[in-house]
Coordinates of C-alpha atoms in Angstrom, one line a residue:
L1 CA 93.9 24.9 -12.2
F2 CA 95.2 28.4 -13.3
P3 CA 94.8 30.1 -16.6
E4 CA 97.8 29.5 -18.9
S5 CA 98.4 33.2 -19.2
I6 CA 97.3 36.0 -16.8
T7 CA 97.7 39.1 -18.9
T8 CA 94.1 40.2 -19.4
E9 CA 91.5 41.4 -16.9
Q10 CA 89.3 38.4 -17.7
Q11 CA 92.1 35.9 -17.1
S12 CA 92.9 37.7 -13.8
L13 CA 89.2 37.5 -12.8
V14 CA 89.2 33.7 -13.5
L15 CA 92.3 33.3 -11.3
V16 CA 90.8 35.2 -8.4
K17 CA 87.6 33.2 -8.6
R18 CA 89.5 29.9 -8.6
L19 CA 91.7 31.0 -5.7
L20 CA 88.6 31.9 -3.7
A21 CA 86.8 28.7 -4.5
V22 CA 89.8 26.5 -3.8
S23 CA 90.6 28.4 -0.6
V24 CA 87.0 28.0 0.8
S25 CA 87.0 24.3 -0.3
C26 CA 90.3 23.8 1.6
I27 CA 88.9 25.4 4.7
T28 CA 85.7 23.4 4.7
Y29 CA 87.5 20.1 4.0
M30 CA 90.4 20.5 6.4
R31 CA 88.0 21.6 9.2
G32 CA 85.8 18.6 8.6
L33 CA 82.6 20.5 7.8
F34 CA 81.3 18.2 5.0
P35 CA 81.6 14.6 3.9
E36 CA 84.1 13.3 1.4
S37 CA 81.3 13.0 -1.2
S38 CA 81.0 16.8 -1.3
Y39 CA 84.5 17.1 -2.9
G40 CA 86.3 16.4 -6.1
T41 CA 90.0 16.0 -6.4
R42 CA 92.5 18.2 -8.3
Y43 CA 96.3 18.4 -8.1
L44 CA 98.5 21.4 -7.9
D45 CA 102.0 20.0 -8.5
D46 CA 102.3 17.5 -5.7
L47 CA 99.5 19.1 -3.6
C48 CA 96.2 17.2 -3.6
L49 CA 93.4 19.7 -3.5
K50 CA 89.8 18.9 -2.5
I51 CA 87.3 21.1 -4.4
L52 CA 83.7 21.6 -3.3
R53 CA 81.1 20.3 -5.8
E54 CA 77.3 20.3 -5.9
D55 CA 76.6 17.3 -3.7
K56 CA 72.8 16.8 -3.6
S57 CA 73.1 14.5 -0.7
C58 CA 74.6 17.3 1.4
L59 CA 72.6 20.5 1.6
G60 CA 75.3 22.3 3.5
S61 CA 77.9 22.0 0.7
L62 CA 75.3 23.0 -1.8
Q63 CA 74.7 26.1 0.1
I64 CA 78.4 27.0 0.3
V65 CA 78.7 26.5 -3.5
K66 CA 75.8 29.0 -3.9
W67 CA 77.5 31.5 -1.6
I68 CA 80.7 31.3 -3.6
Q69 CA 78.7 31.8 -6.8
G70 CA 77.1 34.9 -5.3
C71 CA 80.5 36.3 -4.4
F72 CA 81.6 35.7 -8.0
D73 CA 78.8 38.0 -9.1
A74 CA 80.1 40.8 -6.8
L75 CA 83.7 40.2 -8.0
E76 CA 82.6 40.5 -11.6
K77 CA 81.0 43.8 -10.9
Q78 CA 84.0 44.9 -8.8
Y79 CA 81.7 45.7 -5.9
V80 CA 82.9 43.4 -3.1
N81 CA 85.7 44.7 -0.9
L82 CA 85.8 41.9 1.7
G83 CA 84.2 38.5 2.1
F84 CA 84.5 36.5 5.3
Y85 CA 83.4 33.2 6.6
A86 CA 82.7 33.0 10.3
L87 CA 82.5 29.7 12.3
S88 CA 80.4 30.3 15.4
S89 CA 80.1 28.2 18.5
S90 CA 77.3 30.3 19.9
P91 CA 74.9 32.9 18.6
D92 CA 77.0 35.8 19.7
H93 CA 80.6 34.5 19.5
F94 CA 82.6 33.3 16.6
T95 CA 85.5 30.8 17.0
E96 CA 87.2 31.1 13.6
L97 CA 87.2 33.8 11.0
Y98 CA 88.5 33.6 7.4
Q99 CA 88.9 36.9 5.6
F100 CA 89.2 37.5 1.8
K101 CA 90.0 41.0 0.8
F102 CA 89.8 42.2 -2.8
K103 CA 91.1 45.3 -4.6
Y104 CA 90.7 46.2 -8.2
K105 CA 93.4 47.9 -10.3
K106 CA 93.2 50.0 -13.4
K107 CA 96.1 48.8 -15.5
V108 CA 98.1 51.6 -17.1
P109 CA 100.4 50.3 -20.0
Q110 CA 104.0 51.2 -19.6
M111 CA 106.2 52.2 -22.5
D112 CA 109.5 50.4 -23.1
I113 CA 111.8 53.5 -23.2
S114 CA 114.8 51.3 -23.9
S115 CA 113.4 50.5 -27.4
N116 CA 113.2 52.8 -30.4
H117 CA 109.7 51.4 -31.0
R118 CA 106.6 52.5 -29.1
E119 CA 105.9 49.1 -27.7
F120 CA 104.1 48.4 -24.4
V121 CA 105.5 46.0 -21.8
T122 CA 103.5 43.8 -19.6
G123 CA 103.3 44.3 -15.9
L124 CA 103.4 41.4 -13.5
C125 CA 104.8 38.1 -14.9
S126 CA 102.2 35.3 -15.2
E127 CA 104.6 32.8 -13.8
D128 CA 105.2 35.0 -10.7
V129 CA 101.5 35.3 -10.2
K130 CA 101.0 31.5 -10.4
Q131 CA 103.9 31.0 -8.0
A132 CA 102.3 33.4 -5.5
S133 CA 99.0 31.5 -5.9
R134 CA 100.7 28.2 -5.2
L135 CA 102.4 29.6 -2.2
L136 CA 99.1 31.0 -0.8
L137 CA 97.3 27.6 -1.2
R138 CA 100.2 25.6 0.3
T139 CA 100.4 28.0 3.3
L140 CA 96.6 27.7 3.8
Y141 CA 96.8 23.9 3.7
L142 CA 99.7 23.8 6.1
L143 CA 97.9 26.1 8.5
M144 CA 94.7 24.1 8.4
Q145 CA 96.7 20.9 9.2
D146 CA 98.1 22.6 12.3
L147 CA 94.7 23.7 13.8
G148 CA 93.1 21.7 16.5
P149 CA 89.5 20.4 16.3
L150 CA 86.5 22.7 16.3
P151 CA 83.6 22.5 18.9
N152 CA 81.0 19.9 18.0
D153 CA 78.2 22.4 17.2
I154 CA 79.3 24.9 14.7
T155 CA 77.4 27.5 12.6
L156 CA 78.9 28.8 9.4
T157 CA 78.0 32.2 7.9
M158 CA 79.4 34.5 5.2
K159 CA 79.2 38.2 5.0
L160 CA 80.2 40.5 2.1
L161 CA 81.3 44.1 2.5
Y162 CA 81.3 46.4 -0.5
Y163 CA 82.9 49.5 -2.0
N164 CA 80.2 52.0 -1.2
D165 CA 81.2 54.5 -3.9
V166 CA 80.4 52.1 -6.8
T167 CA 77.9 49.6 -5.3
P168 CA 74.2 50.4 -5.8
K169 CA 72.3 50.7 -2.5
D170 CA 69.8 48.0 -3.5
Y171 CA 72.5 45.5 -4.9
Q172 CA 72.5 42.0 -3.4
P173 CA 74.4 39.1 -5.0
P174 CA 72.3 36.0 -5.8
G175 CA 71.6 34.1 -2.6
F176 CA 72.3 37.1 -0.3
K177 CA 70.2 39.6 1.6
E178 CA 70.8 42.8 3.6
D179 CA 72.6 42.1 6.8
A180 CA 70.0 41.6 9.5
S181 CA 72.3 41.5 12.5
P182 CA 74.5 44.6 12.5
G183 CA 75.4 44.2 16.1
D184 CA 78.8 43.2 17.6
L185 CA 80.0 39.6 17.2
L186 CA 82.5 38.7 19.9
F187 CA 85.4 36.3 19.6
G188 CA 85.0 33.3 22.0
G189 CA 88.5 32.7 23.1
D190 CA 92.1 34.1 22.9
P191 CA 92.4 35.3 19.2
V192 CA 95.4 34.9 17.0
N193 CA 95.5 36.7 13.6
L194 CA 97.4 35.0 10.8
R195 CA 98.4 36.5 7.5
V196 CA 98.1 33.6 5.0
G197 CA 99.3 35.5 2.0
S198 CA 98.3 37.6 -1.0
V199 CA 98.2 37.3 -4.8
S200 CA 98.5 40.4 -7.0
T201 CA 97.9 40.6 -10.8
D202 CA 97.8 43.7 -13.0
F203 CA 94.1 43.9 -12.3
H204 CA 93.3 42.4 -8.9
L205 CA 94.7 42.0 -5.4
M206 CA 93.5 39.2 -3.1
K207 CA 94.6 38.8 0.5
V208 CA 93.7 36.0 2.9
R209 CA 93.8 36.0 6.6
V210 CA 92.7 33.7 9.4
T211 CA 91.7 34.4 13.0
T212 CA 91.5 31.5 15.3
D213 CA 91.8 30.6 19.0
K214 CA 95.3 30.6 20.3
K215 CA 94.6 27.3 22.1
R216 CA 93.7 25.7 18.8
M217 CA 97.2 26.4 17.3
R218 CA 99.3 23.3 17.7
K219 CA 102.3 25.2 16.2
A220 CA 102.5 28.4 14.2
D221 CA 104.9 29.9 11.8
S222 CA 106.0 33.2 13.5
N223 CA 106.0 34.9 10.1
L224 CA 102.2 34.4 9.8
I225 CA 101.2 35.8 13.2
Q226 CA 100.4 39.5 13.2
K227 CA 102.5 41.1 15.9
N228 CA 101.2 43.7 18.4
G229 CA 97.7 43.3 17.2
P230 CA 95.0 45.2 19.2
T231 CA 91.7 43.5 20.0
E232 CA 88.9 44.8 17.9
I233 CA 87.9 44.2 14.2
S234 CA 85.6 46.9 12.9
H235 CA 84.6 47.9 9.4
Q236 CA 87.4 50.4 9.2
G237 CA 89.8 47.8 10.6
L238 CA 88.8 45.2 8.0
D239 CA 89.3 47.9 5.3
C240 CA 92.7 49.2 6.4
E241 CA 96.1 48.7 4.8
E242 CA 98.7 46.4 6.4
E243 CA 100.7 49.3 7.9
E244 CA 97.6 50.7 9.6
E245 CA 96.4 47.5 11.1
S246 CA 98.4 47.7 14.3
T247 CA 96.3 50.7 15.3
K248 CA 92.9 50.0 13.7
I249 CA 92.3 46.3 14.0
N250 CA 91.3 44.8 17.3
L251 CA 90.8 41.0 17.3
L252 CA 88.4 40.6 20.1
N253 CA 85.3 42.3 18.9
L254 CA 83.9 42.2 15.3
A255 CA 81.6 45.2 15.0
F256 CA 79.6 45.0 11.8
S257 CA 77.8 48.3 12.5
Q258 CA 80.7 50.6 13.1
E259 CA 81.1 53.6 10.9
E260 CA 83.8 53.9 8.2
V261 CA 86.9 56.0 8.5
I262 CA 85.4 58.4 5.9
G263 CA 82.8 59.8 8.4
P264 CA 79.8 59.0 10.6
E265 CA 77.3 59.7 7.9
K266 CA 78.2 56.8 5.7
K267 CA 77.9 53.2 6.9
R268 CA 79.5 50.2 5.2
K269 CA 77.1 48.2 3.2
V270 CA 76.9 44.5 4.4
S271 CA 75.0 41.5 3.1
E272 CA 74.7 37.9 4.2
P273 CA 73.0 34.6 3.2
E274 CA 71.2 32.4 5.7
K275 CA 73.4 31.0 8.5
L276 CA 74.3 27.4 8.0
P277 CA 74.2 25.0 11.1
L278 CA 76.7 22.2 10.8
N279 CA 75.7 20.0 13.8
G280 CA 75.9 16.8 11.7
R281 CA 79.3 17.3 10.1
K282 CA 81.8 14.5 9.9

């Protein structure tokens, strides 16, 4: 499932892509969005993973695979800052939100000063990275098992937010278009924000979070719940660091059109594919 070694930028990119694909597959499978035929089976130690595949009998799962591939393009170019999947129970309210935040690092080799030779030592250990990846996927699976059922009629959409300073204004990943609905998207319920985990390599950082309705939580690990969270998610909120979130993230209102922290003259670039109705899910 993971590269044998994670010491190069390409190996790190492969890992992040696989983590994204497996995480999205986990979410769609555990939330009952697509039939069993839309998934293949892989094992991570003793954990059985269901991985989305191109199931021609299910147009919905085909569409999700295309969305993931579009996100891969933005990851390869190091444009995407945040990708999120929103499950909506009505046109203006979402009922669950899954956030995937990405950062890109410029690796600086470190000299081993304890040696008489000018050798460079590696940064993060591959085994530690793999262990963090296993922990993230296990935590996500456990969380999905503890969530109550979704409403019957659900629409799934994905949005990508970019690093404006490096992303061309006319860039759109395959299958995506410019966001046509920059208005506010309200949360339909009592939101709980959950930190699922993060994986860091020498080249990438990926964080995963889930926002769901408090009533849907059968039980929750207190370590996952964000304490003292305010009630609005905006572009600057979605962008901010962990220590800033208590003052900049509000979980009630997702405002796609709000201005960035850097100033009112620069808006966050957002793109989206077509929304995906899931009325006939299993």
